[in-house]
Amino acid sequence: MVLKKRLDYGFNGFQVPFVPRAPRSARRRVLSKTVAEDGQAFELLASLAGKLLQESASSSASSNASEGNHQPAFDKDVVEQERQDEVKPLEIDCIHQGSCAESIFMSEVASENTSQKPLVKVETETVLERTSAKKNNLECLEKVEPDLKSKVCNLEDTFGHYSSRLAQAPTPQDFREFRQQEAGSLGIGVSTLARKYSLEDPLALCVNPPALVDSNSNVKSPFCRESIPNESFSRHGNDSKLGFRDDDENFLKFNKLSTRSKAFRPTQRIGHRRIRKLLTSKYWKAALKLKDCELSRSDTEVRPLHRKRKTCHGFERYQHDPLLKRRKFFDRGSVITSDGGFSSESVCNSPEKGIDGGNPGSSSKLHVSKDSHVKFSIKSFKIPELYIELPETATIGSLKRTITESVTAILGGGVRIGVLLQGKKVRDDNGTLLQTGISCKENLDTLGFALEPCSLQASPICVGDPSSQCATSQATRSPRTHVPHSGISDALNDSSQTDSIVDKTPDSRALVAVPPRSTEALAVVPVNQKARRSQVIQRRTRRPFSVSEVEALVHAVEELGTGRWRDVKLRAFENSDHRTYVDLKDKWKTLVHTARISPQQRRGKPVPQELLDRVLAAHACWSQHQAKQQGGTLKITEASVGIGRHNGEDLQPIAMVV
DNA sequence: TTTAGGG
DNA sequence: CCCTAAA
């Protein structure tokens, strides 16, 4: 194909080939993605998680009022310390929200001075709940540190300017010049102009820009404190700015293997992270208490899945869908629970004593009713241990984030339910309860359930009956259902959820809890998993373009035109893995639209009028350009001859129509 | 895979 | 942002 392209561009000058497109045929409107069948235990878990989110969200609302007053288990000093000297503005996790932090403690943090990377063992007791506190970091920040946020914004702007200066972004006058040249029909290509504004040494941006090293500022770039592979840095500075938002992203960026679109698929990311997480998971222990009345409650609105454009749709989905699924789940009558409480308190305070001691599984009760139905009361699930390795210099925030990612990675990868009877795993999925001995009250206290990672990497057992195995894959069946709010899904999307499971470093301990699958399972599982894996695709988190990003985009389009999004991507967003060329194209589309409507009609964070003007100018210019091309005769300016792909990527061929 | 457009 | 026809 390279050859073909070369022909396209090389022959007959460097004209951009115009390819008339056939009219888009009417597309089949296929109902996309059948909603997964219900049933399976994971739905139960998912619904519980959703419940946790709800509870936690509401409780956080109240706790927000007294900012900084509730930091139950976390050492306040530590937290304060972090806030003071380690501030990563948008990552200040809402420590005031929820009680998630309560159960997270570090046991071995400062144990070895010599160890550069102390092993942090994390009790994951309520780690599920942790997900809730990550909600909308921005909003959270706003509440907690309003000043800080404004500082960040200022920094962004400052930095944006700085970077644009570095990049010698054309001013509106410059682009007018560009247009005049074209309008003048003098045959002067824009190549020279393009060359003039071609980006300078990208490394320049890695040097601490003034704003970042301002000693008076609380905000420091976490990246400039360390040696950073310079070449990875963006040329446009927009990424630098993004670095403020999400250092995970940058960690990825600096270590990424691929810059291509493939990397955009979260599930395909096997990241090489700076933070190595060791997940030596046994079981997940999530204290859960189920309740009939809760599960069948109808006072909560249940909405069908539909896309909500605004207002943190992710969270909303997450809020509602578990209920939906929960209902489906129980409508099927797969599981009957006995009475029990289900609330955030019951979850948090569930003592769990004695469970860790002997019974490896969850605590559960078992009732046998007269009609030979076995009722389960699942108080808790055992959650596998998480081993997380972080450098000493890692922040508490990053620790939390890491834990969150680990947990969500496992959740995202799928969770199975393990059944343990008398401490032994029950592997025969085909056996009946009666046969297994779960129907006798004698086994009351020895029955346990465990959450087990069920990702592909975790080599799940999944023995036997396909319908009952891998309940976990429910997570993958209705992907959007279980995507939490933006914060968490950020972690999901951006920080290679899989690498916490698959850590290929030698000293890592992979998930070892789950024994290798039986041969019997081998024949069955792959098919099912493959089928289900296709539905694991999640909607990406919405990530509004920053001003500097828009600037970069406009700049690139001014140079490259509106039909070469891949080049735009490569040039201006190469280091922004989360921006695909489709994204850029889409953004341009909306920019054009935004520029055309009146300012009053515009929503979202305002784009500087100057940029919008440039958008319109460039769009008009290139549209005209295309139209002329379409017209037929095309002349290539002398300026563009010889500058083409043959000479590399830096300067793209720009053909001028006269 | 990339482009182009509709949703 | 997603989806997808077409190239």
XYZ file of C-alpha atoms (C1' of nucleotides) in Angstrom:
672
model
C 0.000 0.000 0.000
C 2.889 2.221 0.440
C 3.546 1.896 -3.165
C 0.061 2.830 -3.968
C 0.190 5.907 -1.899
C 3.375 6.917 -3.433
C 1.808 6.628 -6.758
C -1.055 8.678 -5.646
C 1.045 11.452 -4.435
C 4.063 11.043 -6.500
C 2.638 10.862 -9.868
C 1.615 13.974 -11.567
C 2.902 16.112 -8.845
C 1.649 16.110 -5.336
C -1.933 16.634 -5.807
C -4.158 15.355 -3.217
C -6.134 12.811 -5.052
C -9.732 13.486 -5.112
C -11.731 10.410 -4.827
C -15.360 10.826 -5.476
C -17.284 8.939 -2.963
C -20.212 6.897 -3.781
C -23.263 7.911 -1.880
C -23.422 6.288 1.395
C -25.797 3.517 1.113
C -28.495 3.337 3.573
C -27.171 1.510 6.461
C -28.807 -1.332 7.961
C -30.078 -0.337 11.237
C -29.110 -3.223 13.244
C -29.968 -3.232 16.795
C -26.576 -3.161 18.157
C -25.586 -5.589 20.713
C -28.231 -7.627 22.177
C -28.569 -7.122 25.766
C -26.971 -9.934 27.477
C -29.053 -12.556 28.925
C -29.515 -12.254 32.501
C -28.784 -14.607 35.242
C -25.480 -15.472 36.663
C -24.023 -14.357 39.804
C -22.051 -11.534 38.516
C -25.091 -9.542 37.970
C -25.700 -9.814 41.572
C -22.293 -8.484 42.241
C -22.652 -5.783 39.720
C -25.859 -4.663 41.163
C -24.311 -4.615 44.538
C -21.508 -2.546 43.281
C -23.985 -0.194 41.815
C -25.695 -0.043 45.077
C -22.494 0.808 46.734
C -22.008 3.590 44.344
C -25.368 4.954 45.086
C -24.948 4.802 48.758
C -21.551 6.222 48.638
C -22.518 8.989 46.334
C -25.270 10.145 48.526
C -23.176 9.970 51.598
C -20.438 11.860 49.929
C -22.768 14.657 49.161
C -23.283 15.245 52.775
C -19.755 14.787 53.805
C -18.653 17.313 51.327
C -20.188 20.006 53.331
C -17.609 19.639 55.984
C -14.607 19.677 53.917
C -11.578 18.136 55.333
C -13.174 17.041 58.486
C -13.653 13.462 57.753
C -10.698 11.483 56.963
C -11.313 8.610 59.132
C -8.559 6.185 58.715
C -6.170 8.043 56.596
C -3.581 9.820 58.450
C -4.618 13.334 58.140
C -1.096 14.493 58.047
C -0.362 12.294 55.197
C -3.262 13.578 53.325
C -2.481 17.118 54.046
C 1.031 16.534 53.083
C -0.054 15.255 49.807
C -2.231 18.158 49.231
C 0.483 20.540 49.973
C 3.439 19.305 48.182
C 2.277 16.708 45.851
C -0.692 18.326 44.434
C -1.808 16.914 41.248
C -4.749 19.066 40.868
C -7.228 16.934 39.164
C -6.197 13.892 40.913
C -6.957 14.926 44.321
C -9.150 12.123 45.070
C -12.131 12.924 46.986
C -10.813 11.874 50.235
C -13.648 13.575 51.849
C -16.097 11.672 49.911
C -17.329 8.399 50.909
C -15.650 6.258 53.366
C -13.626 4.349 50.971
C -10.413 5.447 52.408
C -11.262 4.059 55.684
C -10.452 0.573 54.935
C -7.367 1.168 52.991
C -4.336 1.026 55.017
C -0.777 0.424 54.383
C 0.919 -2.166 56.344
C 4.372 -2.186 55.058
C 4.831 1.174 53.589
C 7.769 2.402 55.452
C 9.080 -0.912 56.441
C 12.269 -1.027 54.525
C 14.217 2.058 53.952
C 16.406 0.317 51.570
C 13.607 -0.791 49.443
C 12.920 1.642 46.752
C 9.652 0.104 46.089
C 8.040 -0.935 49.253
C 5.411 -3.441 48.889
C 2.142 -2.059 49.836
C -0.280 -4.556 50.867
C -3.717 -3.329 50.634
C -6.628 -4.616 52.388
C -9.334 -4.609 49.893
C -12.174 -4.873 52.167
C -14.203 -2.108 50.780
C -12.260 -1.546 47.766
C -15.311 -1.902 45.708
C -16.633 1.093 47.331
C -13.522 2.896 46.511
C -14.728 3.220 43.045
C -17.340 5.601 44.088
C -15.015 8.137 45.461
C -13.225 8.573 42.262
C -16.246 10.082 40.797
C -15.776 13.168 38.809
C -12.527 14.303 40.083
C -13.067 17.621 38.606
C -16.189 18.316 40.495
C -14.612 16.924 43.488
C -11.685 19.146 43.135
C -13.922 22.016 42.658
C -15.407 21.441 45.990
C -12.280 20.652 47.792
C -9.837 22.956 46.251
C -11.531 25.616 44.260
C -8.532 27.805 44.337
C -6.372 25.106 43.137
C -8.555 24.478 40.217
C -8.395 27.995 39.086
C -4.701 27.817 39.406
C -4.662 24.859 37.232
C -6.721 26.592 34.693
C -4.428 29.485 34.717
C -1.550 27.247 34.309
C -3.201 25.575 31.456
C -3.745 28.767 29.702
C -0.330 29.991 30.429
C 1.166 26.861 29.312
C -0.976 26.788 26.297
C 0.350 30.123 25.320
C 3.786 29.117 26.060
C 3.592 26.078 23.966
C 1.969 27.824 21.141
C 4.745 30.305 21.187
C 7.184 27.554 21.059
C 5.420 26.051 18.198
C 5.174 29.340 16.498
C 1.575 28.858 15.901
C 0.315 31.069 13.215
C -1.570 34.033 14.276
C -4.786 34.901 12.611
C -2.805 37.319 10.539
C -0.619 34.514 9.473
C -3.460 32.522 8.297
C -4.959 35.435 6.557
C -1.715 35.718 4.846
C -2.157 32.176 3.879
C -5.503 32.859 2.442
C -4.354 35.905 0.631
C -1.693 33.922 -0.985
C -4.176 31.494 -2.161
C -6.673 34.071 -3.221
C -4.010 35.862 -5.088
C -3.856 32.958 -7.437
C -0.219 33.480 -7.675
C 0.477 29.896 -7.354
C 2.330 30.289 -4.189
C 1.937 27.236 -2.147
C 1.598 27.271 1.487
C 4.469 25.008 1.874
C 6.707 27.788 2.780
C 4.299 28.946 5.296
C 3.944 25.501 6.555
C 7.620 25.199 6.822
C 7.768 28.417 8.605
C 5.482 27.166 11.230
C 6.568 23.672 11.317
C 7.120 22.625 14.785
C 10.345 23.126 16.414
C 12.156 20.904 18.702
C 9.545 19.097 20.634
C 11.891 18.677 23.496
C 11.635 22.261 24.247
C 8.348 21.678 25.811
C 9.623 19.250 28.220
C 11.708 21.776 29.879
C 9.884 23.262 32.692
C 7.909 26.062 31.343
C 7.854 29.093 33.525
C 4.498 28.447 34.926
C 5.435 25.045 36.055
C 8.409 25.970 38.037
C 6.845 28.817 39.755
C 7.902 28.231 43.271
C 4.931 30.057 44.573
C 2.609 27.705 43.011
C 1.302 24.658 44.614
C 1.141 22.987 41.363
C 4.064 21.184 40.033
C 4.325 19.015 37.131
C 4.791 15.569 38.410
C 6.773 14.770 35.378
C 9.327 17.383 35.444
C 10.455 16.216 38.759
C 11.670 13.103 37.228
C 13.679 12.317 34.286
C 11.386 11.897 31.449
C 12.059 10.419 28.125
C 12.057 13.618 26.301
C 11.285 12.360 22.941
C 7.960 11.249 24.096
C 6.756 14.630 24.784
C 4.274 16.304 22.647
C 5.265 18.851 20.241
C 2.364 21.024 20.897
C 2.256 21.214 24.511
C -1.256 20.133 24.732
C -0.089 16.912 26.058
C 2.036 18.587 28.512
C -0.965 20.207 29.788
C -2.797 17.013 29.811
C -0.144 15.765 32.004
C -1.653 17.771 34.715
C -4.784 15.928 34.424
C -3.736 12.447 34.390
C -0.354 11.234 35.039
C -1.443 7.774 34.290
C -1.898 8.845 30.823
C 1.573 10.130 30.794
C 2.984 7.135 32.353
C 1.474 5.329 29.539
C 2.662 7.816 27.128
C 6.172 7.586 28.209
C 6.234 3.935 28.108
C 3.953 3.167 25.350
C 4.845 0.703 22.758
C 2.434 1.617 20.136
C 1.164 4.950 19.130
C -1.351 3.647 16.812
C -4.990 3.344 17.125
C -4.821 -0.100 18.454
C -3.687 1.286 21.668
C -6.915 3.052 22.062
C -8.737 -0.019 22.882
C -8.504 -0.364 26.566
C -8.729 -4.063 26.507
C -5.856 -4.305 24.196
C -3.567 -2.324 26.242
C -0.882 -4.203 27.861
C 0.777 -1.240 29.267
C 4.243 -0.934 30.465
C 3.572 1.075 33.415
C 5.874 2.791 35.657
C 3.791 1.667 38.471
C 3.921 -1.997 38.587
C 1.121 -3.584 40.259
C 1.279 -6.974 41.569
C -1.903 -8.679 41.905
C -1.641 -11.753 43.830
C -5.180 -12.370 44.249
C -6.839 -15.011 46.118
C -10.317 -14.018 46.489
C -12.089 -10.835 46.787
C -13.704 -10.209 49.953
C -16.503 -7.845 49.638
C -18.773 -7.689 52.508
C -22.145 -8.011 51.079
C -25.427 -8.469 52.571
C -28.317 -9.174 50.433
C -31.824 -8.504 51.079
C -34.936 -9.458 49.383
C -36.655 -6.236 49.913
C -33.712 -4.376 48.597
C -33.422 -6.472 45.617
C -36.972 -6.139 44.651
C -37.365 -2.596 45.615
C -39.149 -0.475 43.169
C -38.731 2.921 44.619
C -35.703 3.568 42.609
C -36.176 4.609 39.144
C -35.168 2.083 36.659
C -34.420 3.399 33.306
C -33.636 1.615 30.171
C -30.254 1.992 28.765
C -30.098 5.060 26.779
C -27.448 7.494 26.130
C -27.388 10.530 28.200
C -25.532 13.247 26.574
C -24.854 15.341 29.538
C -24.326 15.081 33.191
C -21.931 12.336 33.770
C -23.777 9.752 31.891
C -21.412 7.122 32.952
C -22.301 7.449 36.521
C -25.900 7.610 35.788
C -25.813 4.472 33.817
C -24.028 2.868 36.563
C -26.529 4.031 38.987
C -29.469 2.691 37.238
C -28.458 -0.287 35.378
C -27.497 -2.460 38.233
C -30.998 -2.128 39.453
C -32.247 -3.078 36.131
C -30.089 -6.052 35.962
C -30.716 -6.898 39.484
C -34.331 -7.133 38.793
C -33.832 -9.214 35.785
C -31.636 -11.375 37.746
C -34.104 -12.080 40.384
C -36.978 -12.289 38.102
C -35.348 -15.312 36.828
C -35.324 -16.732 40.211
C -31.837 -17.935 39.912
C -30.993 -16.956 43.381
C -33.137 -16.373 46.291
C -31.751 -14.472 49.122
C -32.902 -14.416 52.592
C -33.495 -11.377 54.595
C -30.631 -9.225 55.349
C -29.560 -5.704 55.321
C -27.927 -4.019 52.497
C -26.601 -0.660 53.012
C -23.376 1.070 52.915
C -23.059 0.746 56.617
C -23.622 -2.876 56.599
C -21.032 -3.142 53.981
C -18.476 -1.032 55.627
C -18.910 -2.255 59.065
C -19.310 -5.814 58.341
C -16.876 -7.259 60.758
C -15.719 -10.149 58.744
C -14.103 -11.595 61.735
C -13.547 -15.212 61.652
C -13.852 -15.413 57.999
C -10.311 -14.775 57.248
C -9.340 -17.217 59.841
C -10.828 -20.367 58.647
C -13.317 -20.122 55.942
C -11.662 -18.941 52.827
C -14.857 -17.909 51.283
C -17.540 -15.535 52.072
C -19.677 -15.860 55.032
C -22.961 -17.173 54.107
C -25.986 -18.655 55.555
C -28.029 -21.251 54.101
C -31.604 -22.049 54.544
C -33.543 -24.831 53.143
C -37.141 -24.114 52.730
C -39.851 -26.597 52.624
C -40.176 -26.518 48.894
C -36.623 -27.721 48.575
C -35.298 -24.402 47.627
C -32.051 -23.387 49.064
C -31.817 -19.850 50.157
C -28.518 -18.147 50.365
C -27.659 -15.245 52.456
C -24.379 -13.966 51.257
C -22.917 -11.624 53.724
C -19.610 -11.209 52.151
C -17.353 -12.245 49.404
C -13.796 -12.904 49.846
C -11.747 -10.617 47.726
C -8.350 -11.645 46.609
C -5.420 -9.990 48.117
C -3.932 -7.226 46.149
C -0.280 -6.663 46.078
C 0.686 -3.355 44.781
C 4.129 -2.120 44.290
C 4.783 1.534 44.131
C 7.828 3.639 44.430
C 8.257 5.482 47.631
C 7.749 8.688 45.844
C 4.366 7.703 44.684
C 1.612 9.780 46.055
C -1.236 8.624 48.101
C -3.384 9.626 45.245
C -1.568 7.391 42.904
C -1.770 4.619 45.399
C -5.466 4.981 45.540
C -5.677 5.202 41.875
C -3.648 2.133 41.475
C -5.847 0.201 43.761
C -8.843 1.446 41.976
C -7.443 0.421 38.715
C -6.539 -2.946 39.973
C -9.957 -3.568 41.266
C -11.708 -2.211 38.289
C -9.392 -4.122 36.087
C -10.444 -7.286 37.689
C -14.029 -6.290 37.629
C -13.709 -5.221 34.085
C -11.953 -8.371 33.174
C -14.637 -10.360 34.635
C -15.249 -12.003 37.894
C -16.361 -15.451 38.567
C -17.955 -16.804 41.574
C -16.214 -19.516 43.345
C -18.101 -21.764 45.610
C -16.361 -23.137 48.587
C -17.651 -25.801 50.768
C -15.825 -26.556 53.940
C -12.975 -24.545 52.677
C -12.685 -26.474 49.499
C -13.547 -25.188 46.170
C -16.447 -26.823 44.545
C -15.474 -27.352 41.001
C -18.149 -29.464 39.657
C -20.567 -27.030 38.229
C -22.797 -29.756 37.092
C -23.429 -31.202 40.431
C -26.631 -30.225 42.039
C -26.812 -28.473 45.277
C -28.123 -31.569 46.764
C -25.299 -33.660 45.438
C -22.745 -31.190 46.521
C -24.131 -31.046 49.946
C -25.212 -27.499 49.882
C -28.708 -28.317 50.730
C -28.058 -29.577 54.179
C -28.089 -27.210 57.000
C -25.051 -28.847 58.419
C -23.041 -27.068 55.836
C -24.393 -23.779 56.847
C -21.232 -22.279 58.045
C -18.889 -23.865 55.672
C -20.320 -22.560 52.503
C -18.538 -19.703 50.946
C -18.527 -17.707 47.831
C -15.579 -16.019 46.387
C -14.978 -13.504 43.723
C -12.393 -14.745 41.378
C -10.808 -12.887 38.557
C -11.952 -14.250 35.337
C -10.019 -12.468 32.753
C -8.472 -14.309 29.929
C -5.199 -13.984 31.625
C -6.424 -15.440 34.777
C -6.959 -18.806 33.281
C -10.309 -19.345 34.748
C -11.589 -22.640 35.723
C -14.925 -22.408 34.171
C -15.569 -26.005 34.463
C -18.462 -27.601 32.882
C -21.775 -26.120 32.197
C -21.308 -23.119 30.027
C -24.398 -21.513 31.288
C -23.286 -21.470 34.812
C -19.651 -20.873 34.411
C -17.922 -17.623 34.363
C -20.749 -15.712 35.704
C -18.328 -12.944 35.556
C -18.557 -12.540 31.927
C -21.717 -10.781 32.614
C -19.452 -7.919 33.099
C -18.501 -8.150 29.563
C -21.896 -8.727 28.277
C -23.299 -5.417 29.058
C -20.225 -3.367 29.031
C -21.671 -0.011 29.503
C -23.734 -1.121 32.305
C -20.871 -1.576 34.616
C -18.838 1.324 33.656
C -18.779 3.578 36.588
C -18.731 7.281 36.386
C -16.158 9.156 34.539
C -13.466 9.039 37.069
C -13.313 5.389 37.282
C -13.749 4.720 33.704
C -10.906 7.004 33.161
C -8.832 4.651 35.047
C -10.283 1.884 33.062
C -9.714 3.408 29.780
C -6.506 5.140 30.172
C -4.390 3.111 32.303
C -4.369 -0.222 30.772
C -6.587 -2.106 32.984
C -5.123 -5.328 31.931
C -1.630 -4.764 32.951
C -2.518 -4.936 36.521
C -3.496 -8.444 35.892
C -0.871 -9.326 33.479
C 2.298 -8.102 34.840
C 5.057 -9.574 32.923
C 7.870 -8.436 35.030
C 9.856 -11.253 36.436
C 9.240 -10.569 40.037
C 5.613 -10.137 39.683
C 3.202 -12.500 41.059
C 0.475 -13.170 38.717
C -2.903 -14.184 39.752
C -2.253 -17.479 41.216
C -5.395 -18.205 42.986
C -7.206 -19.814 40.214
C -5.998 -23.206 39.274
C -5.537 -24.086 35.686
C -8.644 -24.926 33.942
C -9.513 -28.441 33.379
C -9.205 -30.037 30.060
C -12.856 -30.361 29.964
C -13.214 -26.666 30.208
C -10.778 -26.044 27.466
C -13.143 -27.309 24.934
C -15.944 -25.181 26.093
C -14.626 -21.983 27.430
C -12.848 -20.350 24.561
C -15.906 -20.217 22.451
C -17.958 -18.632 25.101
C -15.344 -16.238 26.132
C -14.680 -15.197 22.661
C -18.277 -14.566 22.068
C -18.552 -12.549 25.169
C -15.383 -10.724 24.796
C -16.708 -9.062 21.746
C -19.042 -7.190 23.939
C -16.539 -5.911 26.338
C -16.077 -2.741 24.393
C -16.848 0.205 26.473
C -17.763 3.600 25.467
C -14.828 5.787 25.936
C -14.861 8.448 28.492
C -15.710 11.787 27.185
C -12.706 13.986 27.210
C -13.369 17.483 26.174
C -10.736 19.118 24.135
C -8.751 21.690 25.928
C -8.030 25.003 24.396
C -4.491 24.076 23.689
C -5.640 20.917 22.035
C -7.981 22.863 19.882
C -5.177 25.152 19.083
C -3.036 22.288 18.028
C -5.801 20.860 15.970
C -6.508 24.100 14.232
C -2.908 24.603 13.593
C -2.503 21.208 12.058
C -5.565 21.514 9.928
C -4.461 24.840 8.680
C -1.423 23.165 7.407
C -2.725 19.844 6.319
C -6.255 20.454 5.365
C -9.426 18.775 6.387
C -8.989 15.501 4.713
C -5.927 14.099 6.256
C -6.797 13.314 9.750
C -4.257 10.669 10.115
C -1.580 13.149 9.353
C -3.139 15.614 11.669
C -3.117 13.042 14.321
C 0.446 12.148 13.690
C 1.576 15.643 13.647
C -0.297 17.225 16.434
C -1.566 14.452 18.590
C 0.868 11.711 18.221
C 1.412 11.516 21.887
C -2.179 11.747 22.794
C -3.190 8.210 22.629
C -6.723 8.966 23.505
C -7.234 11.121 20.480
C -7.783 9.182 17.364
C -7.897 10.695 13.989
C -11.574 10.110 14.060
C -11.724 12.109 17.218
C -9.863 14.897 15.580
C -12.087 14.825 12.626
C -15.097 14.874 14.858
C -13.708 17.685 16.862
C -13.085 19.659 13.766
C -16.593 19.045 12.720
C -17.929 20.375 15.935
C -15.520 23.242 15.847
C -16.796 24.295 12.509
C -20.276 24.025 13.768
C -19.448 25.950 16.866
C -17.805 28.638 14.885
C -20.832 29.046 12.742
C -23.400 29.381 15.412
C -23.799 32.405 17.505
C -21.794 32.621 20.674
C -24.972 32.501 22.659
C -25.765 29.126 21.319
C -22.478 27.663 22.205
C -22.166 25.438 25.139
C -19.412 23.937 27.089
C -16.208 25.617 27.799
C -15.852 28.454 25.399
C -13.363 28.205 22.643
C -11.519 31.418 22.041
C -13.044 33.310 19.225
C -9.684 33.663 17.703
C -9.482 29.951 17.272
C -12.944 29.734 15.902
C -12.089 32.347 13.376
C -9.182 30.324 12.308
C -11.377 27.299 12.103
C -13.746 28.999 9.770
C -10.962 30.401 7.713
C -9.205 27.114 7.378
C -12.366 25.253 6.722
C -13.403 27.657 4.035
C -9.994 27.566 2.547
C -9.756 23.854 2.352
C -13.282 23.406 1.247
C -12.636 25.702 -1.598
C -9.514 23.833 -2.252
C -11.336 20.586 -2.492
C -14.002 22.069 -4.652
C -11.475 23.314 -7.088
C -9.836 19.999 -7.108
C -13.078 18.410 -7.810
C -13.580 20.816 -10.629
C -10.969 19.164 -12.634
C -7.929 20.994 -13.704
C -5.391 21.063 -11.058
C -2.165 22.786 -11.095
C 0.522 22.171 -8.711
C 2.481 24.967 -7.404
C 6.089 24.938 -7.762
C 6.577 25.374 -4.132
C 5.110 22.070 -3.301
C 7.003 20.088 -5.798
C 9.638 18.045 -4.259
C 8.197 18.334 -0.859
C 6.218 15.353 -0.196
C 6.106 12.164 1.609
C 9.301 11.180 0.057
C 10.951 13.629 2.251
C 9.411 12.403 5.366
C 6.500 13.219 7.460
C 7.410 16.622 8.526
C 6.129 18.447 5.609
C 3.144 17.142 3.900
C 2.533 17.894 0.337
C 0.326 20.801 -0.058
C -1.131 21.416 -3.381
C -2.447 24.730 -4.337
C -5.057 25.184 -6.886
C -4.772 28.112 -9.171
C -6.606 1.184 7.988
C -8.273 5.616 6.807
C -11.799 8.767 5.240
C -16.271 10.614 5.429
C -20.653 11.205 7.323
C -24.625 10.075 9.849
C -26.302 9.301 14.542
C -18.184 9.722 20.866
C -19.903 5.761 18.221
C -20.750 3.263 14.094
C -19.759 1.956 9.613
C -19.782 2.190 4.458
C -16.254 2.700 1.189
C -12.100 3.172 -0.433
